[in-house]
């Protein structure tokens, strides 16, 4: 079930929600600008099932990044799950359809991913020692650097 927002002042606001053991996160957006969000704990116990959802081409992308296998696998999972929330399919669609085409690193351990089959979207992932938070949005969406640094600081405070 999708969350529903009702307000007198605005119409067609949608929400994507996620949580892990420590906290919950939500993002609100207008219907014409679909977004999805996911957070997952980085946990070595999850490596095998996460790797099962990765394609051979995605492993070739991994070789170009300075990440551990579990960090990379968790980042891909969050990107794919967040995209599935954009389409409101949840985990009902095979994850290979959400295959990642490429990834580039930016500031603050932030990674921008593009999708093979959905080039109109991008994933913005924030990696920290214990969790990965990913927001999927239309590819031309600009994240305000001030807001991005605030998000980074907020996550860092909670992760100690």
Coordinates of N, CA, C and O in Angstrom, one line a residue:
X1 N 0.8 -1.2 0.0 CA 0.0 0.0 0.0 C 0.9 1.2 0.0 O 1.9 1.3 0.7
X2 N 0.5 2.2 -0.8 CA 1.3 3.5 -0.9 C 0.7 4.5 0.1 O -0.5 4.5 0.3
X3 N 1.6 5.3 0.7 CA 1.2 6.3 1.6 C 0.4 7.4 0.8 O 0.6 7.6 -0.4
X4 N -0.6 8.0 1.4 CA -1.5 9.0 0.8 C -1.4 10.3 1.6 O -1.4 10.3 2.8
X5 N -1.2 11.4 0.8 CA -1.1 12.7 1.5 C -2.4 13.5 1.0 O -2.7 13.6 -0.2
X6 N -3.1 14.1 2.0 CA -4.2 14.9 1.7 C -4.0 16.3 2.4 O -3.7 16.4 3.6
X7 N -4.1 17.4 1.6 CA -3.9 18.7 2.1 C -4.8 19.7 1.3 O -5.0 19.5 0.1
X8 N -5.3 20.7 1.9 CA -6.2 21.6 1.3 C -5.4 22.5 0.3 O -5.9 22.9 -0.7
X9 N -4.1 22.8 0.7 CA -3.3 23.8 -0.1 C -2.7 23.3 -1.3 O -2.4 24.0 -2.3
X10 N -2.4 22.0 -1.4 CA -1.7 21.4 -2.5 C -2.4 20.1 -3.0 O -3.1 19.5 -2.2
X11 N -2.2 19.8 -4.3 CA -2.8 18.6 -4.8 C -1.7 17.6 -5.3 O -0.6 18.0 -5.7
X12 N -2.1 16.4 -5.4 CA -1.3 15.3 -6.0 C 0.2 15.2 -5.4 O 1.1 15.1 -6.2
X13 N 0.3 15.3 -4.1 CA 1.6 15.1 -3.5 C 1.7 13.6 -3.2 O 0.7 13.0 -2.6
X14 N 2.8 13.0 -3.5 CA 3.1 11.6 -3.2 C 4.2 11.5 -2.2 O 5.0 12.5 -2.1
X15 N 4.3 10.4 -1.6 CA 5.4 10.2 -0.6 C 6.0 8.8 -0.8 O 5.3 7.8 -1.1
X16 N 7.3 8.7 -0.6 CA 8.0 7.5 -0.6 C 8.6 7.3 0.8 O 9.2 8.3 1.3
X17 N 8.5 6.2 1.4 CA 9.0 6.0 2.8 C 10.0 4.8 2.8 O 9.9 3.9 2.0
X18 N 10.8 4.8 3.8 CA 11.8 3.7 4.0 C 12.2 3.8 5.5 O 12.1 4.8 6.2
X19 N 12.8 2.7 6.0 CA 13.3 2.6 7.3 C 14.3 1.5 7.5 O 14.4 0.6 6.6
X20 N 15.1 1.6 8.5 CA 16.0 0.5 8.9 C 15.9 0.4 10.4 O 14.9 0.8 11.0
X21 N 16.9 -0.3 11.0 CA 16.8 -0.5 12.5 C 16.8 0.8 13.3 O 16.2 0.9 14.3
X22 N 17.5 1.8 12.8 CA 17.7 3.0 13.5 C 16.8 4.2 13.3 O 16.5 5.0 14.2
X23 N 16.3 4.4 12.0 CA 15.4 5.5 11.8 C 14.7 5.3 10.5 O 14.9 4.4 9.7
X24 N 13.6 6.2 10.3 CA 12.8 6.1 9.1 C 13.0 7.4 8.3 O 13.4 8.5 8.9
X25 N 12.8 7.4 7.0 CA 13.0 8.5 6.2 C 11.8 8.6 5.2 O 11.4 7.5 4.7
X26 N 11.4 9.7 4.8 CA 10.3 9.9 3.8 C 10.7 11.1 2.9 O 11.4 12.0 3.3
X27 N 10.2 11.0 1.7 CA 10.4 12.1 0.8 C 9.1 12.4 0.1 O 8.4 11.5 -0.3
X28 N 8.7 13.7 0.1 CA 7.4 14.1 -0.6 C 7.8 14.8 -1.9 O 8.8 15.5 -2.0
X29 N 6.9 14.6 -2.9 CA 7.2 15.1 -4.2 C 5.9 15.2 -5.0 O 4.9 14.5 -4.7
X30 N 5.8 16.2 -5.9 CA 4.6 16.3 -6.7 C 4.5 15.1 -7.7 O 5.5 14.5 -8.1
X31 N 3.3 14.7 -8.0 CA 3.0 13.6 -8.9 C 3.8 13.6 -10.2 O 4.2 12.6 -10.7
X32 N 3.9 14.8 -10.7 CA 4.6 14.9 -12.0 C 6.1 14.8 -11.9 O 6.8 14.8 -12.9
X33 N 6.6 14.6 -10.7 CA 8.1 14.5 -10.5 C 8.3 13.3 -9.6 O 8.7 13.4 -8.4
X34 N 8.1 12.1 -10.1 CA 8.2 10.9 -9.3 C 9.5 10.6 -8.7 O 10.6 10.8 -9.3
X35 N 9.5 10.2 -7.4 CA 10.8 9.9 -6.7 C 10.5 8.6 -5.8 O 9.4 8.3 -5.5
X36 N 11.6 8.0 -5.5 CA 11.6 6.9 -4.5 C 12.8 6.9 -3.6 O 13.8 7.5 -4.0
X37 N 12.7 6.3 -2.4 CA 13.8 6.4 -1.5 C 13.9 5.0 -0.8 O 12.9 4.3 -0.6
X38 N 15.1 4.6 -0.5 CA 15.3 3.4 0.2 C 16.6 3.5 1.1 O 17.5 4.2 0.7
X39 N 16.6 2.9 2.3 CA 17.7 2.8 3.1 C 17.9 1.4 3.5 O 16.9 0.7 3.8
X40 N 19.1 0.9 3.6 CA 19.5 -0.4 4.0 C 20.7 -0.4 4.8 O 21.6 0.4 4.6
X41 N 20.8 -1.3 5.8 CA 22.0 -1.4 6.6 C 23.0 -2.2 5.8 O 22.7 -3.1 5.0
X42 N 24.3 -1.8 5.9 CA 25.4 -2.6 5.3 C 25.7 -3.7 6.2 O 26.2 -3.5 7.3
X43 N 25.4 -4.9 5.8 CA 25.6 -6.1 6.7 C 26.1 -7.2 5.9 O 25.5 -7.7 4.9
X44 N 27.3 -7.7 6.3 CA 27.9 -8.8 5.5 C 27.0 -10.1 5.4 O 27.1 -10.8 4.4
X45 N 26.1 -10.3 6.3 CA 25.2 -11.4 6.3 C 24.3 -11.3 5.0 O 23.7 -12.3 4.6
X46 N 24.1 -10.1 4.5 CA 23.2 -10.0 3.3 C 23.9 -10.1 2.0 O 23.3 -10.0 1.0
X47 N 25.3 -10.3 2.0 CA 26.0 -10.2 0.8 C 25.5 -11.2 -0.3 O 25.3 -10.9 -1.4
X48 N 25.4 -12.5 0.1 CA 25.0 -13.5 -0.9 C 23.6 -13.2 -1.5 O 23.5 -13.2 -2.8
X49 N 22.6 -12.9 -0.8 CA 21.3 -12.6 -1.4 C 21.3 -11.3 -2.3 O 20.7 -11.3 -3.3
X50 N 22.1 -10.3 -1.9 CA 22.2 -9.1 -2.7 C 23.0 -9.4 -4.0 O 22.6 -8.9 -5.0
X51 N 24.0 -10.2 -3.9 CA 24.8 -10.5 -5.1 C 24.0 -11.3 -6.1 O 24.2 -11.2 -7.3
X52 N 23.0 -12.1 -5.6 CA 22.2 -12.9 -6.4 C 21.3 -12.0 -7.4 O 20.9 -12.4 -8.4
X53 N 21.1 -10.7 -7.0 CA 20.3 -9.8 -7.7 C 21.1 -9.0 -8.7 O 20.5 -8.1 -9.3
X54 N 22.4 -9.2 -8.8 CA 23.3 -8.4 -9.6 C 23.6 -9.0 -10.9 O 23.7 -10.3 -11.0
X55 N 23.7 -8.2 -12.0 CA 24.1 -8.8 -13.3 C 25.6 -8.8 -13.5 O 26.3 -8.1 -12.7
X56 N 26.0 -9.5 -14.5 CA 27.4 -9.6 -14.8 C 27.9 -8.2 -15.2 O 29.0 -7.8 -14.7
X57 N 27.2 -7.4 -15.9 CA 27.6 -6.0 -16.3 C 27.7 -5.2 -15.0 O 28.6 -4.3 -15.0
X58 N 26.9 -5.4 -14.0 CA 27.0 -4.6 -12.8 C 28.3 -4.9 -12.1 O 28.9 -4.0 -11.4
X59 N 28.7 -6.2 -12.1 CA 30.0 -6.5 -11.5 C 31.2 -5.8 -12.2 O 32.2 -5.5 -11.6
X60 N 31.0 -5.6 -13.5 CA 32.1 -4.9 -14.3 C 32.2 -3.4 -13.8 O 33.2 -2.8 -13.8
X61 N 31.0 -2.8 -13.5 CA 31.0 -1.5 -12.9 C 31.7 -1.4 -11.6 O 32.5 -0.5 -11.3
X62 N 31.5 -2.5 -10.8 CA 32.1 -2.5 -9.4 C 33.6 -2.4 -9.5 O 34.2 -1.8 -8.6
X63 N 34.2 -3.0 -10.4 CA 35.7 -3.1 -10.5 C 36.3 -1.7 -10.7 O 37.5 -1.5 -10.4
X64 N 35.5 -0.7 -11.1 CA 36.0 0.7 -11.3 C 35.8 1.5 -10.0 O 36.2 2.7 -10.0
X65 N 35.2 1.0 -9.0 CA 34.9 1.8 -7.8 C 35.7 1.3 -6.6 O 36.1 0.1 -6.5
X66 N 36.0 2.2 -5.7 CA 36.7 1.8 -4.5 C 35.8 1.6 -3.3 O 35.7 2.3 -2.4
X67 N 35.0 0.5 -3.5 CA 34.0 0.1 -2.5 C 34.2 -1.4 -2.1 O 34.7 -2.2 -2.9
X68 N 33.8 -1.8 -0.9 CA 33.8 -3.2 -0.6 C 32.6 -3.8 -1.3 O 31.7 -3.1 -1.8
X69 N 32.6 -5.1 -1.5 CA 31.5 -5.8 -2.1 C 30.2 -5.6 -1.5 O 29.2 -5.3 -2.1
X70 N 30.2 -5.6 -0.1 CA 28.9 -5.4 0.5 C 28.4 -4.0 0.4 O 27.2 -3.8 0.3
X71 N 29.3 -3.0 0.4 CA 28.8 -1.6 0.2 C 28.2 -1.5 -1.2 O 27.2 -0.9 -1.4
X72 N 28.9 -2.0 -2.2 CA 28.4 -1.9 -3.6 C 27.1 -2.7 -3.7 O 26.2 -2.1 -4.3
X73 N 27.0 -3.9 -3.3 CA 25.8 -4.7 -3.4 C 24.6 -4.0 -2.7 O 23.5 -3.9 -3.2
X74 N 24.9 -3.4 -1.5 CA 23.8 -2.7 -0.8 C 23.4 -1.5 -1.6 O 22.2 -1.2 -1.7
X75 N 24.4 -0.7 -2.1 CA 24.0 0.5 -2.9 C 23.2 0.1 -4.1 O 22.1 0.8 -4.4
X76 N 23.5 -0.9 -4.8 CA 22.7 -1.3 -6.0 C 21.3 -1.7 -5.5 O 20.3 -1.4 -6.2
X77 N 21.2 -2.5 -4.5 CA 19.9 -2.9 -3.9 C 19.0 -1.7 -3.6 O 17.9 -1.6 -4.0
X78 N 19.6 -0.7 -2.9 CA 18.8 0.5 -2.6 C 18.4 1.3 -3.8 O 17.2 1.8 -3.9
X79 N 19.2 1.3 -4.8 CA 18.9 2.0 -6.1 C 17.7 1.3 -6.8 O 16.8 2.0 -7.2
X80 N 17.8 0.0 -6.8 CA 16.8 -0.8 -7.5 C 15.4 -0.7 -6.7 O 14.4 -0.6 -7.3
X81 N 15.5 -0.8 -5.4 CA 14.3 -0.8 -4.6 C 13.7 0.6 -4.7 O 12.4 0.7 -4.8
X82 N 14.5 1.7 -4.6 CA 13.9 3.0 -4.8 C 13.3 3.2 -6.1 O 12.2 3.8 -6.2
X83 N 13.9 2.7 -7.2 CA 13.3 2.8 -8.5 C 12.0 2.0 -8.6 O 11.0 2.5 -9.2
X84 N 11.9 0.9 -7.9 CA 10.7 0.1 -7.9 C 9.6 0.9 -7.2 O 8.4 0.7 -7.5
X85 N 9.9 1.7 -6.3 CA 8.9 2.5 -5.6 C 8.4 3.7 -6.5 O 7.3 4.0 -6.4
X86 N 9.3 4.2 -7.4 CA 8.8 5.1 -8.4 C 7.7 4.6 -9.2 O 6.7 5.2 -9.5
X87 N 7.9 3.3 -9.6 CA 6.9 2.6 -10.5 C 5.8 1.9 -9.7 O 4.9 1.3 -10.3
X88 N 5.9 2.0 -8.4 CA 4.9 1.4 -7.5 C 4.8 -0.1 -7.7 O 3.7 -0.7 -7.6
X89 N 5.9 -0.7 -8.0 CA 5.9 -2.2 -8.2 C 6.4 -2.9 -7.0 O 6.2 -4.1 -6.9
X90 N 7.1 -2.2 -6.2 CA 7.8 -2.9 -5.0 C 8.7 -4.0 -5.5 O 9.4 -3.8 -6.5
X91 N 8.7 -5.0 -4.8 CA 9.7 -6.1 -5.1 C 9.0 -7.2 -6.0 O 9.5 -8.3 -6.1
X92 N 7.9 -6.8 -6.7 CA 7.2 -7.8 -7.6 C 7.9 -7.9 -9.0 O 7.6 -8.8 -9.7
X93 N 8.7 -7.0 -9.3 CA 9.4 -7.0 -10.7 C 10.8 -7.5 -10.5 O 11.5 -7.1 -9.6
X94 N 11.2 -8.4 -11.4 CA 12.6 -8.9 -11.3 C 13.6 -7.7 -11.4 O 13.5 -6.8 -12.2
X95 N 14.6 -7.8 -10.4 CA 15.5 -6.7 -10.3 C 16.4 -6.5 -11.5 O 17.0 -5.4 -11.7
X96 N 16.6 -7.5 -12.3 CA 17.5 -7.3 -13.5 C 16.9 -6.2 -14.4 O 17.7 -5.6 -15.2
X97 N 15.6 -6.0 -14.4 CA 15.0 -4.9 -15.2 C 15.5 -3.6 -14.8 O 15.6 -2.7 -15.6
X98 N 15.9 -3.5 -13.5 CA 16.4 -2.2 -13.0 C 17.9 -2.1 -13.0 O 18.5 -1.4 -12.2
X99 N 18.5 -2.8 -13.9 CA 20.0 -2.9 -14.0 C 20.7 -1.5 -14.1 O 20.2 -0.6 -14.7
X100 N 21.8 -1.4 -13.4 CA 22.6 -0.2 -13.3 C 23.5 -0.1 -14.5 O 24.2 -1.1 -14.8
X101 N 23.6 1.0 -15.2 CA 24.4 1.1 -16.4 C 25.8 1.6 -16.0 O 26.8 1.1 -16.5
X102 N 25.9 2.6 -15.1 CA 27.1 3.2 -14.7 C 26.9 3.9 -13.4 O 25.8 4.2 -13.0
X103 N 28.1 4.2 -12.7 CA 28.1 4.9 -11.4 C 29.3 5.8 -11.4 O 30.4 5.4 -11.8
X104 N 29.1 7.0 -10.9 CA 30.2 7.9 -10.7 C 30.1 8.5 -9.3 O 29.1 8.7 -8.7
X105 N 31.3 8.6 -8.7 CA 31.4 9.2 -7.3 C 31.5 10.7 -7.3 O 32.1 11.3 -8.2
X106 N 30.8 11.3 -6.4 CA 30.8 12.8 -6.2 C 31.4 13.0 -4.8 O 32.0 12.2 -4.3
X107 N 31.1 14.2 -4.3 CA 31.6 14.6 -3.0 C 30.9 13.8 -1.9 O 29.8 13.2 -2.1
X108 N 31.4 13.8 -0.7 CA 30.8 13.2 0.5 C 30.5 11.7 0.4 O 29.4 11.3 0.9
X109 N 31.2 11.0 -0.3 CA 30.9 9.5 -0.5 C 29.5 9.4 -1.1 O 28.8 8.5 -0.8
X110 N 29.1 10.3 -2.0 CA 27.9 10.2 -2.8 C 28.2 9.6 -4.1 O 29.2 9.9 -4.8
X111 N 27.2 8.8 -4.6 CA 27.4 8.1 -5.9 C 26.1 8.4 -6.7 O 25.0 8.3 -6.2
X112 N 26.3 8.7 -8.0 CA 25.2 8.9 -8.9 C 25.2 7.7 -9.9 O 26.2 7.4 -10.5
X113 N 24.1 7.0 -10.0 CA 23.9 5.8 -10.8 C 22.9 6.1 -11.9 O 21.9 6.9 -11.7
X114 N 23.1 5.5 -13.1 CA 22.1 5.6 -14.2 C 21.7 4.2 -14.5 O 22.4 3.2 -14.3
X115 N 20.4 4.1 -15.0 CA 19.8 2.8 -15.2 C 19.9 2.4 -16.7 O 19.7 3.3 -17.6
X116 N 20.1 1.2 -17.0 CA 20.1 0.7 -18.4 C 18.7 0.9 -19.1 O 18.7 1.5 -20.2
X117 N 17.7 0.5 -18.5 CA 16.4 0.5 -19.1 C 15.5 1.7 -18.7 O 14.4 1.8 -19.3
X118 N 16.0 2.5 -17.8 CA 15.2 3.7 -17.4 C 16.1 4.9 -17.4 O 16.4 5.5 -16.3
X119 N 16.6 5.3 -18.6 CA 17.6 6.4 -18.6 C 17.0 7.8 -18.2 O 17.8 8.7 -17.9
X120 N 15.7 7.9 -18.0 CA 15.1 9.1 -17.6 C 15.3 9.3 -16.1 O 14.9 10.4 -15.5
X121 N 15.8 8.3 -15.3 CA 16.0 8.4 -13.9 C 17.5 8.3 -13.5 O 18.2 7.7 -14.3
X122 N 17.8 8.8 -12.3 CA 19.1 8.6 -11.7 C 18.9 8.2 -10.3 O 17.9 8.5 -9.7
X123 N 19.9 7.6 -9.7 CA 19.9 7.3 -8.3 C 21.0 8.0 -7.6 O 22.2 8.1 -8.2
X124 N 20.8 8.6 -6.5 CA 21.8 9.4 -5.7 C 21.9 8.6 -4.4 O 20.9 8.5 -3.7
X125 N 23.1 8.0 -4.2 CA 23.3 7.1 -3.0 C 24.3 7.8 -2.1 O 25.4 8.3 -2.5
X126 N 24.0 7.7 -0.8 CA 24.8 8.2 0.3 C 25.3 7.0 1.0 O 24.5 6.4 1.7
X127 N 26.6 6.8 1.0 CA 27.2 5.6 1.7 C 27.9 6.1 3.0 O 28.6 7.0 3.0
X128 N 27.6 5.3 4.0 CA 28.2 5.5 5.3 C 28.6 4.1 5.8 O 28.2 3.1 5.2
X129 N 29.3 4.0 6.9 CA 29.9 2.7 7.3 C 28.7 1.7 7.5 O 28.9 0.6 7.2
X130 N 27.6 2.1 8.1 CA 26.6 1.2 8.5 C 25.3 1.2 7.7 O 24.4 0.4 7.9
X131 N 25.2 2.1 6.7 CA 24.0 2.2 5.9 C 24.2 2.9 4.6 O 25.2 3.6 4.4
X132 N 23.2 2.6 3.7 CA 23.2 3.3 2.4 C 21.8 3.9 2.2 O 20.8 3.1 2.4
X133 N 21.7 5.1 1.9 CA 20.5 5.8 1.6 C 20.5 6.2 0.1 O 21.4 6.9 -0.3
X134 N 19.5 5.8 -0.6 CA 19.4 6.2 -2.0 C 18.1 6.9 -2.3 O 17.0 6.4 -1.9
X135 N 18.2 7.9 -3.1 CA 17.0 8.6 -3.7 C 17.0 8.5 -5.2 O 18.1 8.7 -5.8
X136 N 15.9 8.0 -5.8 CA 15.8 8.0 -7.2 C 14.9 9.1 -7.7 O 13.8 9.3 -7.0
X137 N 15.3 9.8 -8.7 CA 14.6 11.0 -9.2 C 14.8 11.1 -10.7 O 15.7 10.5 -11.2
X138 N 14.0 12.0 -11.3 CA 14.3 12.2 -12.7 C 15.7 12.7 -13.0 O 16.3 13.4 -12.1
X139 N 16.3 12.3 -14.1 CA 17.7 12.5 -14.3 C 18.2 13.9 -14.3 O 19.3 14.2 -13.9
X140 N 17.3 14.9 -14.6 CA 17.7 16.3 -14.6 C 17.4 17.0 -13.3 O 17.6 18.2 -13.2
X141 N 17.0 16.3 -12.3 CA 16.8 16.9 -11.0 C 18.1 17.3 -10.4 O 19.1 16.6 -10.4
X142 N 18.1 18.5 -9.9 CA 19.2 19.1 -9.2 C 19.0 19.0 -7.7 O 18.0 19.5 -7.2
X143 N 19.9 18.4 -7.0 CA 19.8 18.4 -5.5 C 20.6 19.6 -5.0 O 21.8 19.8 -5.4
X144 N 20.0 20.5 -4.2 CA 20.6 21.7 -3.7 C 21.8 21.2 -2.9 O 21.6 20.5 -1.9
X145 N 23.0 21.7 -3.2 CA 24.2 21.3 -2.5 C 24.1 21.6 -1.0 O 24.6 20.8 -0.2
X146 N 23.4 22.6 -0.6 CA 23.2 22.9 0.8 C 22.4 21.8 1.5 O 22.7 21.3 2.5
X147 N 21.3 21.4 0.8 CA 20.5 20.4 1.4 C 21.2 19.1 1.4 O 21.1 18.3 2.3
X148 N 22.0 18.8 0.4 CA 22.8 17.6 0.3 C 23.8 17.5 1.5 O 23.9 16.5 2.1
X149 N 24.5 18.6 1.8 CA 25.4 18.6 2.9 C 24.7 18.4 4.2 O 25.2 17.8 5.1
X150 N 23.5 19.0 4.3 CA 22.7 18.8 5.5 C 22.3 17.4 5.7 O 22.4 16.8 6.8
X151 N 21.9 16.8 4.6 CA 21.5 15.3 4.7 C 22.7 14.5 5.1 O 22.6 13.6 5.9
X152 N 23.9 14.8 4.5 CA 25.1 14.1 4.9 C 25.4 14.2 6.3 O 25.7 13.3 7.0
X153 N 25.3 15.5 6.9 CA 25.6 15.7 8.3 C 24.6 15.0 9.2 O 25.0 14.4 10.2
X154 N 23.3 15.0 8.8 CA 22.3 14.4 9.5 C 22.5 12.9 9.6 O 22.4 12.3 10.7
X155 N 22.9 12.2 8.5 CA 23.2 10.8 8.5 C 24.4 10.5 9.4 O 24.4 9.6 10.2
X156 N 25.4 11.3 9.2 CA 26.7 11.1 10.0 C 26.4 11.2 11.5 O 27.0 10.4 12.2
X157 N 25.6 12.1 11.9 CA 25.3 12.3 13.3 C 24.7 11.0 13.9 O 25.0 10.6 15.0
X158 N 23.7 10.4 13.1 CA 23.0 9.3 13.6 C 23.8 8.0 13.5 O 23.5 7.1 14.2
X159 N 24.8 8.0 12.7 CA 25.7 6.8 12.6 C 26.9 6.9 13.5 O 27.6 5.9 13.6
X160 N 27.1 8.0 14.2 CA 28.2 8.1 15.1 C 29.5 8.2 14.4 O 30.5 7.8 14.7

